[in-house]
Amino acid sequence: MTDPLDHDTSAPAPPAKPAVDLGRRRFFRTFASEVVQAAATVAGAAQALQQASAEAASSLLDPESTVRGAAVSVEPKADLVSSGPAGFRTPFREDGGTIFLIDQRRLPDDLVEYPCKSAGEVGFAIREMIVRGAPAIGQVAALGLALSAEHMRDSRPYARKATIHGAANALINARPTAVNLRWAVERVMARYVEVGELSEDGDAIADAMRAEADTIIFEATTDHGRMATFGNAILPDPAERPVRILTHCNTGPLACGQYGTALGIVQAAHHAGRDVHVWVDETRPYLQGARLTAWELAQAGVPHTLLPDVAAGHLMASGEVDVVLVGADRVAANGDTANKVGTYPLAVLAARHGIPFYVCAPTSTVDLGSADGSAIPIEERKADEVLEFRGVRIAPPGTAVRNPAFDVTPAELITGIVTEEGVVKAPFETGLREASEQAAARWASTPAFRAVRAPAAETEPTAANG
Ligand code: MRU
């Protein structure tokens, strides 16, 4: 593929489920071997993915059983079903009116699911980082909001309106920096408004909101596959040694719903047969790199080495880094990019050492309404994340803490922004606008995604979840 843009309410926590062996190796190997083929053939094929995801989830989570009434099935459509990617949408699945999230707080030690039955519970899970990563929280929030509408099919219009608006606000405010969250909630809410906020037809409202949530997930799956293809093309190709990629935080399937952003590119390159080695920043204080990225790469068989964040400068100065790939939580109109705290110093170091620094982000992460980085709200998280590690205090009691979860990398330090429409280069404002318009036009001319759900009576919880 060529580059078309070549310029240059707090909810109580449901009880934790016991740890189960989910066949993690098989799961990720399956995923990893499919990502390449997916990157090549992804467009228009996500209906097959829906079925494959539900079946894979059922068989992995309940290996003793065959697939029993997967919550999502697909209406066959000859032109879309045959050749697409298969794989397991890793951080979440929906079954019988419950959203099951992989509890990312417990990785890498336990691979367990956390059930959510309403938007309020999803909001809690997002705030507590049971699910995290900008694209994933947008998708899960959309699904959570649709679930609340589902539970209110028979409610009176004013009660429904109050509940749905309250849920939407709670979701949007759960994490302020990642714009995908607000973007996804607003898309689902627009469908509610379209049907009529005070309409008596609760079925039409629930169906429309769910259809939009499904569409958001469908589009993200496709777009992330496209992004992996463009990203593969910008990786350096050193002779007779691996390309050494430094990355920060976690940008793989756990953070994105499928494929990944920066890590999707890495995995696509690896499974295309390219020789890659990944330097994984541990990502203080929450350790998404150490806990999640190292785990995902190990499951996918991608060679990698874990680094203390503070070692990145030494490796760059020693000539051991070829390229830096990071994700984004919000890209402002001028290209300034908010991502996990620690990204900005990496960009400064990369510039100092002449190393290409790429941001990998779908257009759903681009916020043309934020003129530059100063308009992006930066989430400050609780002090315990810095003072403690898994309940063990590591600083004197009472120590004052600042815990900004993100920082902003100025556009001038960014070599390119890899989107699902191509690699955008400076001046970013024009390229980001074109990429966003191009993505919208592509989706406007793509046949609508239609998921057909199995009747509730046919859907039983799996052993792991029940
Ligand atoms: O606080 P987190 O773990 O949600 O932060 C995630 C990141 O910063 C990722 O880099 C980002 O969401 C972009 S790609 C998934």
Coordinates of C-alpha atoms and ligand atoms in Angstrom, one line a residue:
M1 CA 0.0 0.0 0.0
T2 CA 1.4 3.5 -0.8
D3 CA 1.2 6.5 1.4
P4 CA -1.7 8.6 0.3
L5 CA -0.9 11.5 2.6
D6 CA 2.6 12.1 1.5
H7 CA 3.1 15.6 2.9
D8 CA 5.6 14.9 4.3
T9 CA -20.8 7.5 39.0
S10 CA -19.0 5.3 40.9
A11 CA -20.2 1.7 40.9
P12 CA -19.4 -1.1 43.3
A13 CA -16.8 -3.6 42.0
P14 CA -18.3 -6.9 41.1
P15 CA -16.6 -9.8 42.8
A16 CA -13.4 -10.9 41.3
K17 CA -13.4 -14.2 39.5
P18 CA -11.0 -17.0 40.3
A19 CA -7.9 -17.3 38.2
V20 CA -8.3 -19.7 35.3
D21 CA -5.9 -21.0 32.7
L22 CA -7.1 -19.5 29.5
G23 CA -4.6 -21.1 27.3
R24 CA -2.7 -17.9 27.0
R25 CA 0.0 -19.2 24.7
R26 CA -2.3 -20.7 22.2
F27 CA -4.4 -17.6 22.3
F28 CA -1.7 -15.2 21.5
R29 CA 0.0 -17.4 19.0
T30 CA -3.2 -17.7 17.2
F31 CA -3.6 -13.9 17.3
A32 CA -0.1 -13.3 16.3
S33 CA -0.1 -15.6 13.3
E34 CA -3.2 -14.0 12.0
V35 CA -2.2 -10.4 12.3
V36 CA -0.1 -10.3 9.2
Q37 CA -2.7 -11.8 6.9
A38 CA -5.1 -9.5 8.6
A39 CA -3.0 -6.4 7.8
A40 CA -3.1 -7.3 4.2
T41 CA -6.7 -8.3 3.8
V42 CA -8.5 -6.5 6.6
A43 CA -10.7 -4.1 4.8
G44 CA -14.4 -5.1 4.8
A45 CA -13.9 -8.4 6.5
A46 CA -14.8 -7.8 10.2
Q47 CA -18.1 -9.7 10.1
A48 CA -16.0 -12.8 9.9
L49 CA -13.9 -11.5 12.7
Q50 CA -16.9 -11.0 14.9
Q51 CA -17.8 -14.7 14.6
A52 CA -14.2 -15.9 15.0
S53 CA -13.7 -13.7 18.0
A54 CA -16.8 -15.0 19.8
E55 CA -15.9 -18.6 19.0
A56 CA -12.3 -18.1 20.0
A57 CA -13.3 -16.5 23.3
S58 CA -15.8 -19.2 24.1
S59 CA -13.4 -22.0 23.4
L60 CA -10.5 -20.4 25.3
L61 CA -12.5 -19.4 28.3
D62 CA -14.3 -22.7 28.4
P63 CA -12.0 -25.1 26.7
E64 CA -14.2 -28.1 27.7
S65 CA -17.1 -27.0 25.8
T66 CA -17.8 -26.3 22.2
V67 CA -19.1 -22.9 21.3
R68 CA -22.4 -22.5 23.0
G69 CA -24.6 -19.7 21.6
A70 CA -21.9 -17.1 21.1
A71 CA -23.4 -13.8 22.0
V72 CA -22.5 -12.3 18.6
S73 CA -23.0 -14.1 15.4
V74 CA -23.1 -12.7 11.9
E75 CA -25.5 -12.5 9.1
P76 CA -23.5 -14.0 6.3
K77 CA -22.7 -11.7 3.5
A78 CA -20.9 -13.4 0.7
D79 CA -18.6 -10.5 -0.2
L80 CA -17.4 -9.8 3.3
V81 CA -17.2 -13.1 5.1
S82 CA -14.7 -15.3 3.2
S83 CA -11.2 -13.8 3.4
G84 CA -10.9 -11.7 6.5
P85 CA -8.8 -11.8 9.6
A86 CA -9.7 -14.0 12.4
G87 CA -8.6 -13.5 16.0
F88 CA -9.7 -12.9 19.5
R89 CA -10.5 -9.3 20.5
T90 CA -8.4 -9.6 23.5
P91 CA -9.3 -7.1 26.2
F92 CA -13.1 -7.6 26.1
R93 CA -16.0 -9.6 24.9
E94 CA -19.7 -9.5 25.4
D95 CA -21.9 -12.4 26.3
G96 CA -25.5 -12.5 27.3
G97 CA -25.7 -8.9 28.4
T98 CA -22.5 -8.8 30.3
I99 CA -19.2 -7.3 29.1
F100 CA -16.2 -9.4 30.2
L101 CA -13.0 -7.4 30.5
I102 CA -9.6 -8.9 30.9
D103 CA -8.5 -7.5 34.3
Q104 CA -5.3 -5.8 33.2
R105 CA -4.5 -4.9 36.9
R106 CA -3.8 -8.5 37.5
L107 CA -1.5 -9.2 34.5
P108 CA 1.0 -10.7 34.0
D109 CA 0.3 -13.1 36.9
D110 CA -3.4 -13.9 36.4
L111 CA -5.4 -13.9 33.2
V112 CA -8.9 -13.4 34.6
E113 CA -12.0 -11.6 33.4
Y114 CA -14.0 -8.9 35.2
P115 CA -17.7 -8.8 34.4
C116 CA -19.6 -5.5 33.9
K117 CA -23.4 -5.3 33.5
S118 CA -23.9 -1.5 33.1
A119 CA -22.3 1.7 31.9
G120 CA -21.7 2.6 35.5
E121 CA -19.7 -0.6 36.1
V122 CA -17.8 0.0 32.8
G123 CA -17.0 3.6 34.0
F124 CA -15.6 2.1 37.2
A125 CA -13.5 -0.4 35.3
I126 CA -12.1 2.4 33.1
R127 CA -11.2 4.6 36.0
E128 CA -9.5 1.8 37.9
M129 CA -7.6 0.8 34.7
I130 CA -9.1 -2.7 34.6
V131 CA -9.3 -1.8 31.0
R132 CA -7.0 0.9 29.7
G133 CA -5.5 2.2 26.5
A134 CA -7.2 4.9 24.4
P135 CA -8.9 2.9 21.7
A136 CA -9.9 0.1 24.0
I137 CA -11.6 2.3 26.5
G138 CA -13.6 4.0 23.7
Q139 CA -14.9 0.7 22.4
V140 CA -15.7 -0.6 25.9
A141 CA -17.5 2.6 26.8
A142 CA -19.6 2.5 23.7
L143 CA -20.6 -1.1 24.5
G144 CA -21.3 -0.2 28.2
L145 CA -23.6 2.7 27.1
A146 CA -25.4 0.4 24.7
L147 CA -25.8 -2.1 27.5
S148 CA -27.5 0.5 29.8
A149 CA -29.9 1.3 26.9
E150 CA -30.5 -2.4 26.5
H151 CA -31.6 -2.7 30.2
M152 CA -34.0 0.3 29.7
R153 CA -36.0 -1.0 26.7
D154 CA -39.2 -0.8 28.8
S155 CA -38.4 2.3 30.8
R156 CA -40.3 5.6 30.7
P157 CA -38.6 8.1 28.4
Y158 CA -37.6 10.7 31.1
A159 CA -36.1 8.0 33.3
R160 CA -34.2 6.6 30.4
K161 CA -33.0 10.0 29.3
A162 CA -31.7 10.8 32.8
T163 CA -30.0 7.4 33.2
I164 CA -28.4 7.4 29.8
H165 CA -27.1 11.0 30.0
G166 CA -25.7 10.3 33.5
A167 CA -24.0 7.2 32.3
A168 CA -22.5 9.1 29.3
N169 CA -21.1 11.8 31.5
A170 CA -19.6 9.4 33.9
L171 CA -18.0 7.5 31.1
I172 CA -16.6 10.6 29.4
N173 CA -15.1 11.8 32.8
A174 CA -13.7 8.5 33.7
R175 CA -10.4 9.4 32.0
P176 CA -10.0 12.9 30.6
T177 CA -7.0 12.7 28.3
A178 CA -7.8 9.9 25.9
V179 CA -10.1 11.5 23.3
N180 CA -11.3 8.2 21.9
L181 CA -13.5 7.8 25.1
R182 CA -15.4 11.1 24.5
W183 CA -15.5 10.4 20.7
A184 CA -17.0 7.0 21.1
V185 CA -19.6 8.0 23.7
E186 CA -20.7 11.0 21.6
R187 CA -21.1 8.7 18.6
V188 CA -23.4 6.4 20.5
M189 CA -25.3 9.3 22.0
A190 CA -25.8 10.8 18.6
R191 CA -27.7 7.7 17.6
Y192 CA -29.9 8.1 20.7
V193 CA -30.7 11.7 19.8
E194 CA -31.4 10.6 16.2
V195 CA -34.1 8.2 17.3
G196 CA -35.5 10.8 19.8
E197 CA -34.4 11.2 23.4
L198 CA -38.0 11.2 24.6
S199 CA -39.2 8.5 22.2
E200 CA -41.4 5.8 23.7
D201 CA -39.7 3.3 21.5
G202 CA -37.0 1.8 23.9
D203 CA -36.3 -1.0 21.4
A204 CA -35.4 1.4 18.6
I205 CA -33.2 3.3 21.0
A206 CA -31.4 0.2 22.3
D207 CA -30.9 -1.2 18.9
A208 CA -29.6 2.0 17.4
M209 CA -27.1 2.5 20.2
R210 CA -25.9 -1.0 20.1
A211 CA -25.5 -0.9 16.3
E212 CA -23.3 2.2 16.8
A213 CA -21.2 0.5 19.4
D214 CA -20.7 -2.5 17.1
T215 CA -19.8 -0.2 14.3
I216 CA -17.1 1.6 16.4
I217 CA -15.5 -1.8 17.3
F218 CA -15.8 -3.0 13.7
E219 CA -14.1 0.2 12.3
A220 CA -11.4 0.2 14.9
T221 CA -10.5 -3.4 14.1
T222 CA -10.2 -2.6 10.4
D223 CA -8.4 0.7 10.9
H224 CA -5.8 -0.8 13.2
G225 CA -5.0 -3.4 10.6
R226 CA -4.6 -0.7 8.0
M227 CA -2.3 1.2 10.3
A228 CA -0.1 -1.8 10.8
T229 CA 0.5 -2.0 7.1
F230 CA 1.5 1.6 6.8
G231 CA 3.7 1.3 9.9
N232 CA 5.5 -1.7 8.5
A233 CA 6.6 0.4 5.6
I234 CA 8.3 3.1 7.6
L235 CA 10.4 0.8 9.7
P236 CA 14.2 1.0 9.0
D237 CA 15.6 -2.1 7.4
P238 CA 19.2 -2.6 8.6
A239 CA 21.2 -5.2 6.8
E240 CA 22.0 -8.4 8.7
R241 CA 20.7 -7.4 12.1
P242 CA 17.3 -6.8 13.7
V243 CA 15.6 -3.4 13.5
R244 CA 15.7 -2.2 17.1
I245 CA 12.5 -0.5 18.1
L246 CA 12.0 1.3 21.3
T247 CA 8.5 1.6 22.7
H248 CA 6.7 3.1 25.7
C249 CA 3.7 2.0 27.7
N250 CA 1.4 -0.6 26.2
T251 CA -0.1 -0.2 22.8
G252 CA -1.0 -3.8 21.8
P253 CA -4.3 -5.6 21.6
L254 CA -4.9 -5.1 25.3
A255 CA -4.9 -1.4 24.8
C256 CA -6.7 -1.3 21.4
G257 CA -9.2 -4.1 21.1
Q258 CA -7.4 -5.8 18.2
Y259 CA -4.0 -5.5 16.7
G260 CA -2.7 -2.5 18.5
T261 CA -1.2 0.8 17.4
A262 CA 2.6 0.9 17.8
L263 CA 2.7 -2.7 19.0
G264 CA 0.4 -3.7 16.2
I265 CA 3.0 -2.5 13.7
V266 CA 5.7 -4.4 15.6
Q267 CA 3.7 -7.6 15.6
A268 CA 2.8 -7.2 11.9
A269 CA 6.4 -6.7 11.0
H270 CA 7.5 -9.7 13.1
H271 CA 5.0 -12.0 11.5
A272 CA 5.8 -10.7 8.0
G273 CA 9.2 -12.3 8.7
R274 CA 11.1 -9.2 9.5
D275 CA 13.9 -9.3 12.1
V276 CA 12.7 -7.1 14.9
H277 CA 13.9 -6.6 18.5
V278 CA 11.9 -4.4 20.9
W279 CA 13.3 -2.3 23.7
V280 CA 10.4 -2.2 26.2
D281 CA 10.3 0.8 28.5
E282 CA 9.0 -0.4 31.9
T283 CA 6.8 2.7 32.0
R284 CA 6.8 4.0 35.6
P285 CA 4.8 4.3 37.7
Y286 CA 2.1 1.9 36.5
L287 CA 4.4 -0.3 34.6
Q288 CA 2.3 -1.0 31.6
G289 CA 5.5 -1.8 29.7
A290 CA 6.8 -4.3 32.2
R291 CA 3.5 -5.9 33.0
L292 CA 1.6 -5.8 29.7
T293 CA 3.9 -5.1 26.8
A294 CA 6.5 -7.6 27.8
W295 CA 3.7 -10.1 28.4
E296 CA 2.1 -9.5 25.0
L297 CA 5.3 -9.7 23.1
A298 CA 6.3 -12.9 24.9
Q299 CA 2.9 -14.5 24.0
A300 CA 3.4 -13.4 20.4
G301 CA 7.0 -14.6 20.2
V302 CA 8.5 -11.2 19.4
P303 CA 12.1 -10.8 20.7
H304 CA 12.2 -8.1 23.3
T305 CA 14.2 -6.7 26.2
L306 CA 12.8 -4.8 29.2
L307 CA 14.5 -1.5 30.1
P308 CA 14.2 0.9 33.1
D309 CA 12.7 4.1 31.5
V310 CA 15.8 6.0 32.5
A311 CA 18.0 3.7 30.4
A312 CA 16.6 4.9 27.1
G313 CA 19.1 7.7 26.8
H314 CA 22.0 5.4 27.3
L315 CA 20.9 3.0 24.6
M316 CA 20.2 5.8 22.2
A317 CA 23.7 7.3 22.8
S318 CA 25.2 3.9 22.3
G319 CA 23.6 3.6 18.9
E320 CA 21.3 0.7 19.9
V321 CA 18.0 2.2 18.9
D322 CA 16.9 2.5 15.3
V323 CA 13.4 3.9 15.7
V324 CA 11.0 4.9 18.4
L325 CA 7.3 3.9 18.0
V326 CA 4.7 5.1 20.5
G327 CA 0.9 5.4 20.7
A328 CA -1.2 8.4 21.5
D329 CA -4.1 9.3 23.7
R330 CA -4.9 12.5 21.9
V331 CA -3.3 14.2 18.9
A332 CA -4.0 18.0 18.7
A333 CA -4.7 19.6 15.3
N334 CA -1.2 20.9 15.0
G335 CA 0.3 17.4 15.7
D336 CA 1.2 18.0 19.4
T337 CA 0.6 14.6 21.0
A338 CA -0.4 13.5 24.5
N339 CA 0.7 10.0 25.4
K340 CA 1.8 8.1 28.5
V341 CA 4.1 10.2 30.7
G342 CA 7.7 9.7 29.7
T343 CA 7.0 9.9 26.0
Y344 CA 8.1 13.6 25.8
P345 CA 11.6 12.9 27.2
L346 CA 11.9 10.0 24.8
A347 CA 11.2 12.4 21.9
V348 CA 13.7 14.9 23.1
L349 CA 16.3 12.2 23.4
A350 CA 15.5 10.8 19.9
A351 CA 15.9 14.3 18.4
R352 CA 19.2 14.7 20.2
H353 CA 20.4 11.4 18.6
G354 CA 18.8 11.8 15.2
I355 CA 16.5 8.8 15.7
P356 CA 13.2 8.7 13.9
F357 CA 10.3 9.2 16.4
Y358 CA 6.9 8.0 15.1
V359 CA 3.5 8.4 16.8
C360 CA 1.1 5.6 15.8
A361 CA -2.6 6.6 16.2
P362 CA -5.9 6.1 14.4
T363 CA -7.8 9.2 13.3
S364 CA -10.2 8.5 16.2
T365 CA -7.4 9.7 18.4
V366 CA -7.0 13.0 16.5
D367 CA -8.8 15.9 18.1
L368 CA -9.1 18.7 15.5
G369 CA -10.9 20.7 18.2
S370 CA -7.8 21.0 20.3
A371 CA -5.6 23.5 18.4
D372 CA -2.4 22.4 20.2
G373 CA -1.1 20.5 23.1
S374 CA -2.0 23.2 25.6
A375 CA -5.7 22.4 25.1
I376 CA -5.3 18.7 26.1
P377 CA -6.4 18.0 29.6
I378 CA -3.7 15.9 31.4
E379 CA -5.1 13.4 33.9
E380 CA -3.5 13.4 37.3
R381 CA -3.8 10.0 39.0
K382 CA -3.7 9.0 42.7
A383 CA -0.5 9.2 44.7
D384 CA -0.6 5.5 45.7
E385 CA 0.4 4.6 42.1
V386 CA 3.8 6.3 42.8
L387 CA 4.1 5.7 46.6
E388 CA 3.3 2.0 46.4
F389 CA 3.7 -1.1 44.2
R390 CA 0.9 -3.6 44.6
G391 CA 0.3 -2.5 48.2
V392 CA 3.9 -2.3 49.2
R393 CA 5.0 1.2 50.1
I394 CA 8.3 2.3 48.5
A395 CA 8.6 5.9 49.8
P396 CA 8.4 7.5 53.2
P397 CA 4.8 7.7 54.5
G398 CA 3.2 11.1 53.8
T399 CA 5.6 12.0 50.9
A400 CA 4.0 14.6 48.6
V401 CA 3.4 13.2 45.0
R402 CA 2.7 14.5 41.6
N403 CA 1.3 11.8 39.2
P404 CA 0.5 13.2 35.8
A405 CA -0.4 10.2 33.7
F406 CA 0.4 11.8 30.3
D407 CA 2.7 14.4 28.8
V408 CA 2.6 16.3 25.6
T409 CA 5.2 15.8 22.9
P410 CA 5.5 18.9 20.6
A411 CA 4.8 18.3 17.0
E412 CA 8.3 19.5 16.0
L413 CA 9.8 16.4 17.7
I414 CA 7.7 14.0 15.7
T415 CA 9.0 12.4 12.5
G416 CA 5.6 11.2 11.4
I417 CA 2.1 10.2 12.6
V418 CA 1.1 6.8 11.3
T419 CA -2.6 6.6 10.8
E420 CA -5.0 4.2 9.1
E421 CA -4.9 6.5 6.0
G422 CA -1.1 6.7 5.7
V423 CA 1.8 8.4 7.4
V424 CA 1.2 12.1 8.0
K425 CA 4.2 14.4 8.1
A426 CA 4.7 18.1 8.9
P427 CA 2.9 20.3 8.4
F428 CA 0.6 18.1 10.5
E429 CA -2.5 20.2 10.5
T430 CA -3.3 19.7 6.8
G431 CA -2.3 16.1 6.8
L432 CA -4.3 15.2 10.0
R433 CA -7.4 17.0 8.6
E434 CA -7.1 15.1 5.3
A435 CA -6.5 11.8 7.0
S436 CA -9.6 12.3 9.2
E437 CA -11.7 13.3 6.2
Q438 CA -10.4 10.4 4.1
A439 CA -11.2 7.9 6.9
A440 CA -14.7 9.4 7.3
A441 CA -15.4 9.2 3.6
R442 CA -14.1 5.6 3.4
W443 CA -16.4 4.5 6.2
A444 CA -19.3 6.5 4.7
S445 CA -19.0 4.4 1.5
T446 CA -18.5 1.0 3.3
P447 CA -21.5 -1.3 3.7
A448 CA -22.9 -1.0 7.2
F449 CA -21.9 -3.6 9.7
R450 CA -24.8 -5.6 11.0
A451 CA -24.3 -8.0 13.9
V452 CA -27.1 -10.5 14.6
R453 CA -27.2 -11.7 18.2
A454 CA -28.3 -15.2 19.3
P455 CA -31.5 -15.3 21.3
A456 CA -30.7 -14.7 25.0
A457 CA -32.0 -18.2 26.0
E458 CA -29.4 -19.9 23.8
T459 CA -26.5 -18.1 25.5
E460 CA -25.1 -19.6 28.6
P461 CA -22.2 -18.2 30.6
T462 CA -19.0 -20.1 30.2
A463 CA -17.5 -22.0 33.1
A464 CA -14.9 -19.4 33.6
N465 CA -17.4 -16.7 33.9
G466 CA -20.4 -18.2 35.4
Ligands
MRU1 O1 -2.9 5.1 31.1 P1 -3.0 4.1 30.0 O2 -2.4 2.8 30.3 O3 -4.4 4.0 29.5 O4 -2.1 4.8 28.8 C1 -2.1 4.2 27.6 C2 -1.2 4.9 26.6 O5 -0.6 5.9 27.0 C3 -1.1 4.4 25.3 O6 0.1 4.7 24.7 C4 -2.2 5.0 24.4 O7 -3.5 4.8 24.9 C5 -2.1 4.9 23.0 S1 -2.2 3.4 22.1 C6 -3.1 2.3 22.9

